[in-house]
Coordinates of C-alpha atoms and ligand atoms in Angstrom, one line a residue:
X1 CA 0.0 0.0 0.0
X2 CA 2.3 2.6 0.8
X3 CA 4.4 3.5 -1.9
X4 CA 6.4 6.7 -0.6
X5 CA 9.9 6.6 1.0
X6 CA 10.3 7.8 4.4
X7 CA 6.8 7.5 5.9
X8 CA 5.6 5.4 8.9
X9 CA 3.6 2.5 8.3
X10 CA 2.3 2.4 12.0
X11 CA -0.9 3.6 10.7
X12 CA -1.7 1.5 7.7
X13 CA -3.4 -1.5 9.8
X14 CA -5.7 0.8 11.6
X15 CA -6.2 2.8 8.1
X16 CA -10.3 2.2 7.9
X17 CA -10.7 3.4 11.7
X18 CA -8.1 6.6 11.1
X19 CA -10.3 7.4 8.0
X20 CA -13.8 7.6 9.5
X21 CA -11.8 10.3 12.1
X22 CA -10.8 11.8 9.1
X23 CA -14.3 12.3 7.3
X24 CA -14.2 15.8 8.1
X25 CA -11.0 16.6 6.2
X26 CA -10.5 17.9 3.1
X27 CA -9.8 16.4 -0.1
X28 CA -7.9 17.4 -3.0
X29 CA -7.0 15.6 -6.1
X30 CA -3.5 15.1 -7.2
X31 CA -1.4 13.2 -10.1
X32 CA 1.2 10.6 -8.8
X33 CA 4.2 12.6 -10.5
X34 CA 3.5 15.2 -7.9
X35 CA 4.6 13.1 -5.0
X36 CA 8.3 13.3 -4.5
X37 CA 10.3 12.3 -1.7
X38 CA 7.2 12.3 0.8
X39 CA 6.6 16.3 -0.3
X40 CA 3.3 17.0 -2.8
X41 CA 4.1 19.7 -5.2
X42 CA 1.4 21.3 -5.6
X43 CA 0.3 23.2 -8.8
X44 CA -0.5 26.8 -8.6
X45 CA -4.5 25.8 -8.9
X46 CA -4.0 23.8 -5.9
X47 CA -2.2 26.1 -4.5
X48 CA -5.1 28.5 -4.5
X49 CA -7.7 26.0 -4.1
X50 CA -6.2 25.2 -0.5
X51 CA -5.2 28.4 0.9
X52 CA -8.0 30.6 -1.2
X53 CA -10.9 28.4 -1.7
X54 CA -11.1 25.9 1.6
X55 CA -9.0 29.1 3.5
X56 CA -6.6 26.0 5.0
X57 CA -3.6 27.6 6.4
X58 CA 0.0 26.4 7.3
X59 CA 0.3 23.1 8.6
X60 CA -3.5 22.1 8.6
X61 CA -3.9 18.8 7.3
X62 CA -6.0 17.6 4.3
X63 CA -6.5 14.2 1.8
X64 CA -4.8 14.1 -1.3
X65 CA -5.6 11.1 -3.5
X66 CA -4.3 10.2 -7.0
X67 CA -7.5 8.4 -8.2
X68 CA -5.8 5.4 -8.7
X69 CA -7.0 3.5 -5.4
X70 CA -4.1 6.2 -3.1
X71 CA -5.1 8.5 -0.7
X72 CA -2.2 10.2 1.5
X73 CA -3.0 12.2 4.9
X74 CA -0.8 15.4 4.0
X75 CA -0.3 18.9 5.5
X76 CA 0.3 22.5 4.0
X77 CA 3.9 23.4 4.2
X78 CA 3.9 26.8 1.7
X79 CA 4.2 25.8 -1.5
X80 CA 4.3 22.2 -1.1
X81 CA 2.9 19.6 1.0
X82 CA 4.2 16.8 3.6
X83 CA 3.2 13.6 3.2
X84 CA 2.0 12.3 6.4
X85 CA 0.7 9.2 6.1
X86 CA -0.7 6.7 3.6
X87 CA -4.3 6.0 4.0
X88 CA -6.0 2.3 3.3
X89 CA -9.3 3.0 1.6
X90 CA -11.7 0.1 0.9
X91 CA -14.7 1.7 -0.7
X92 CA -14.1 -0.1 -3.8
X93 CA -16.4 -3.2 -4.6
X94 CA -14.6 -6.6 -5.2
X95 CA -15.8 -6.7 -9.1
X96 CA -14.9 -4.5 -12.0
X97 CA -18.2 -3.0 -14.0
X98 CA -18.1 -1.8 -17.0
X99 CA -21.1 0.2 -18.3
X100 CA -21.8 0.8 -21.8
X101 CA -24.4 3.3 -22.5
X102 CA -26.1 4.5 -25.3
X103 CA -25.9 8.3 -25.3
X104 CA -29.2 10.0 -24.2
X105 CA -30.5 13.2 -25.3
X106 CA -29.5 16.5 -23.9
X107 CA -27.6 16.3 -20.5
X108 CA -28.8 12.7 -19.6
X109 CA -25.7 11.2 -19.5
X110 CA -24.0 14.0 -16.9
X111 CA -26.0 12.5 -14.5
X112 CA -25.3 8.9 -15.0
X113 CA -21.9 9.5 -14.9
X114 CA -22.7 10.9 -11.7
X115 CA -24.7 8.0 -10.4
X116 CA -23.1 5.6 -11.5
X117 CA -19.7 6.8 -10.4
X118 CA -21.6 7.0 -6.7
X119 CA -22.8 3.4 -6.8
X120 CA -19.3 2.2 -7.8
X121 CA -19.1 1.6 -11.3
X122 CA -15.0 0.9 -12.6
X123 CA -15.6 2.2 -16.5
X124 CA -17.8 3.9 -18.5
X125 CA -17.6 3.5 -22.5
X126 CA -20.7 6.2 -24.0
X127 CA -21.7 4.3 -27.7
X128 CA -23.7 5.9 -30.2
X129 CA -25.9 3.0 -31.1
X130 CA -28.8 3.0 -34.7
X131 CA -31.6 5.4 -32.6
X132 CA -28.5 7.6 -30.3
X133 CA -29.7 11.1 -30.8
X134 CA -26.8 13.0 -29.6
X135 CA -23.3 13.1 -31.5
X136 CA -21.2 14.6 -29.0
X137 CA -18.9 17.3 -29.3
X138 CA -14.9 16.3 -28.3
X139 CA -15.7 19.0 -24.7
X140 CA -17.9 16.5 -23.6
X141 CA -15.6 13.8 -22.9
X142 CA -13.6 16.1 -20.6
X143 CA -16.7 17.1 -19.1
X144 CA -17.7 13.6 -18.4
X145 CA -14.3 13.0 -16.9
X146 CA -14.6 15.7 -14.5
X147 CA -17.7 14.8 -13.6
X148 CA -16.8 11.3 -12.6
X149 CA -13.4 12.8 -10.6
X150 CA -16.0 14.7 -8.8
X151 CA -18.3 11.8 -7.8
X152 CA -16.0 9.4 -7.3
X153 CA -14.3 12.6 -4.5
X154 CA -17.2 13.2 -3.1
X155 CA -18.5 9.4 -2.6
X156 CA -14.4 8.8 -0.9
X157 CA -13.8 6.2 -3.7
X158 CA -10.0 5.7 -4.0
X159 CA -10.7 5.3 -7.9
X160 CA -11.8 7.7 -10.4
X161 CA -13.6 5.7 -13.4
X162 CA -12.5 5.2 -16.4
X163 CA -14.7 6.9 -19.1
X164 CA -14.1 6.2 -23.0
X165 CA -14.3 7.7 -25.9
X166 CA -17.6 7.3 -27.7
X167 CA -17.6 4.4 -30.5
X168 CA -20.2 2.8 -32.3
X169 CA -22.3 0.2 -30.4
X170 CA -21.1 -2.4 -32.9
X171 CA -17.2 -1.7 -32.4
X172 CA -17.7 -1.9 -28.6
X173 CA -19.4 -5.1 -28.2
X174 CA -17.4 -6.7 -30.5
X175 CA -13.9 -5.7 -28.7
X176 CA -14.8 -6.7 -25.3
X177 CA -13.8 -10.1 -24.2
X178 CA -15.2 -9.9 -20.6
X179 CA -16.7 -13.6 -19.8
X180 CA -19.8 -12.2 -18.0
X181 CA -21.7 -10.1 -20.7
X182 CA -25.0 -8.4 -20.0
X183 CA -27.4 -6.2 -22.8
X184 CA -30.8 -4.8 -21.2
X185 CA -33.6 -5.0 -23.3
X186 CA -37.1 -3.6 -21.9
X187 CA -39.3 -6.0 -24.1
X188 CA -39.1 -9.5 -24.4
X189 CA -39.0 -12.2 -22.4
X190 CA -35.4 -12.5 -20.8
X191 CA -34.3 -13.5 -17.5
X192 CA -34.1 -10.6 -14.5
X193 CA -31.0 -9.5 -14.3
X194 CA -31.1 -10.5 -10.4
X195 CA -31.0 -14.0 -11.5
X196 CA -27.8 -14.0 -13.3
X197 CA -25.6 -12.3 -11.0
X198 CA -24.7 -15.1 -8.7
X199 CA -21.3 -16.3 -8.5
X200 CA -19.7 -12.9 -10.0
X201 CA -16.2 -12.6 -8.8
X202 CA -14.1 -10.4 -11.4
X203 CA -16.0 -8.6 -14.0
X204 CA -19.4 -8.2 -15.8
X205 CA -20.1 -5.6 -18.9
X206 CA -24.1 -4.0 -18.7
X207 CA -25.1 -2.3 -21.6
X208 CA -28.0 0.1 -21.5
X209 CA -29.9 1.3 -24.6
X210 CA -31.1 4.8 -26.2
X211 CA -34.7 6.2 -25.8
X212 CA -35.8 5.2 -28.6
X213 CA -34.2 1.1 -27.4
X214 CA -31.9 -1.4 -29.5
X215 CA -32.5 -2.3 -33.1
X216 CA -33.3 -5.9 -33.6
X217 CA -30.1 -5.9 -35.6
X218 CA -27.9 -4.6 -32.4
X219 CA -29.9 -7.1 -30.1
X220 CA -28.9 -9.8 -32.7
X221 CA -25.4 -8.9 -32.8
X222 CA -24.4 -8.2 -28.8
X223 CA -25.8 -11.8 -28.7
X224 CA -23.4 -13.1 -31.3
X225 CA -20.6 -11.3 -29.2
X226 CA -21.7 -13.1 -26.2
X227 CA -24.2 -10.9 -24.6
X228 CA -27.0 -12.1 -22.7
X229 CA -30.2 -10.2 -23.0
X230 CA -31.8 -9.5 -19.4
X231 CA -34.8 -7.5 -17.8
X232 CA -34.7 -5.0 -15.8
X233 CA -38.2 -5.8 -14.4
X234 CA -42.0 -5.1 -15.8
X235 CA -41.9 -1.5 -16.1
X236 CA -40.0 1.0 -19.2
X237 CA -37.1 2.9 -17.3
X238 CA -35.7 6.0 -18.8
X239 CA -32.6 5.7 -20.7
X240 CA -31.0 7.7 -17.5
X241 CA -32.5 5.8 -15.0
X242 CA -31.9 2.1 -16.4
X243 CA -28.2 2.1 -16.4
X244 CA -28.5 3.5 -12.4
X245 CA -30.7 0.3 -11.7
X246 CA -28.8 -1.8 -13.2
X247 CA -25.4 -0.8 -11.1
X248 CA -27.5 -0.7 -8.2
X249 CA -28.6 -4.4 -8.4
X250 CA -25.4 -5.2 -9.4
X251 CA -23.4 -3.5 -6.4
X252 CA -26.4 -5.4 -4.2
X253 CA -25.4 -8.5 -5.2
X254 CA -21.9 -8.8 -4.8
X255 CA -20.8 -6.3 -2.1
X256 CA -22.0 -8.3 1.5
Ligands
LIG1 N1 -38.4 2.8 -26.5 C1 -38.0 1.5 -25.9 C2 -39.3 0.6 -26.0 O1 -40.3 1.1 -26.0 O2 -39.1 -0.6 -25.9 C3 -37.6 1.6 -24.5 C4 -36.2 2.1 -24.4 S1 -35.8 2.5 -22.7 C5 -36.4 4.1 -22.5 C6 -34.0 2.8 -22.8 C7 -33.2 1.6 -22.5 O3 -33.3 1.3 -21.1 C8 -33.5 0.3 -23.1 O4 -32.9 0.2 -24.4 C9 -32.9 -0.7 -22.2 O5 -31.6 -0.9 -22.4 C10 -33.2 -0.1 -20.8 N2 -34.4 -0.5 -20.2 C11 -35.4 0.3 -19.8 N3 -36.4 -0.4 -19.1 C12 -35.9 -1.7 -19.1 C13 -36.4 -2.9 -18.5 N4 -37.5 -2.9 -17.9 N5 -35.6 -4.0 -18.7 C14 -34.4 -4.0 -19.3 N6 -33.9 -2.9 -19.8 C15 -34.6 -1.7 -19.7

């Protein structure tokens, strides 16, 4: 776990206990390249962020974490800051999820970025499938990203999602090799996807439709790529709103 020279590892066993004391600090987010010799170097953004926007002064402590599963207990030393401690976070579930969503009109998919960052999804890849309305613009995917490094901060996840660039629905089925491959399809008569999830332990791909749903032809063709077509229940979810079910019966299921 801890991966910076110099620091005491006295803490790391009792890291979940020390972390609930520590609820009320601070976070910030930092890359790994700015952690050298047990100092953070912070970036003038950072900087300002500290001192100007959360008003922390000299020597008060705060989180920094690098979004990939590291979160250091640090303190403001000017222009820099010392590396207290390394932190043992376990918010993480014990699978990876991969959600594929078809892009949904206007804003849609802000918020299930947001969501589904919350609930504890591990990457996102956006697909423009036959009925996708939106073509996004190249902003969005930063947006998207941002979004997700804000959820995943303010739900204390030690890992920021990964979120993909859009590709066609047929390119991304048909480059995942995933054993546990799910499509959800409002009409039809397929399984719940409760009832396939037992016995999960590594990874599962969901895919999640447009408003407008799959074509026959994209149906036909995530099964070909090894897709199983499940429900979702009785009732038509919202393109937003299915993809949030869906990670919400999924974290149910495996995290005890
Ligand atoms: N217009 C489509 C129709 O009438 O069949 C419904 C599309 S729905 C608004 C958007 C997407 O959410 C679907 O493509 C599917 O992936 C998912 N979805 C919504 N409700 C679902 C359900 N009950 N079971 C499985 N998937 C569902």
């Amino acid at each position: 776990m801890l991966s910076v020279p110099g620091l005491d590892n006295r803490y790391l066993q009792q890291g979940s206990s020390l972390l609930r004391k520590m609820s009320q600090l601070q976070r910030i987010a930092i890359a790994s390249s700015q952690l050298q010799q047990g100092q953070i170097l912070l970036t003038k953004e950072q900087q300002h962020y500290l001192g100007r926007v959360l008003r922390l002064r000299e020597s008060d402590r705060f989180i920094a974490m690098d979004g990939q599963g590291k979160w250091w207990l640090s303190q403001l030393a000017g222009e820099q800051a010392r590396v207290l401690e390394a932190l043992l976070v376990e918010t993480e579930l014990p699978i990876s999820i991969t959600l594929m969503v078809a892009l949904p009109k206007g804003n849609g998919f802000d918020e299930v970025v947001r969501c589904c960052t919350e609930l504890g999804v591990t990457c996102i890849a956006p697909v423009l499938s036959d009925r996708t309305l939106l073509h996004p613009s190249p902003q969005k995917l930063e947006r998207w990203r941002r979004i997700a490094a804000e959820a995943a901060e303010q739900s204390e996840r030690s890992f920021v999602p990964t979120i993909l660039e859009p590709v066609t629905f047929n390119t991304a089925v048909s480059v995942n090799q995933t054993i546990h491959r799910y499509i959800c399809e409002a009409r039809g008569e397929y399984p719940h996807l409760n009832k396939v999830l037992s016995g999960i332990s590594d990874e599962i791909i969901i895919a999640t439709g447009p408003e407008g749903g799959w074509t026959t032809e994209e149906i036909e063709n995530a099964i070909a790529f090894g897709f199983q077509p499940v429900s979702l229940g009785r009732r038509i979810l919202r393109a937003v709103t299915a993809p949030v079910v869906a990670l919400s019966l999924i974290t149910a299921a495996c995290e005890v």
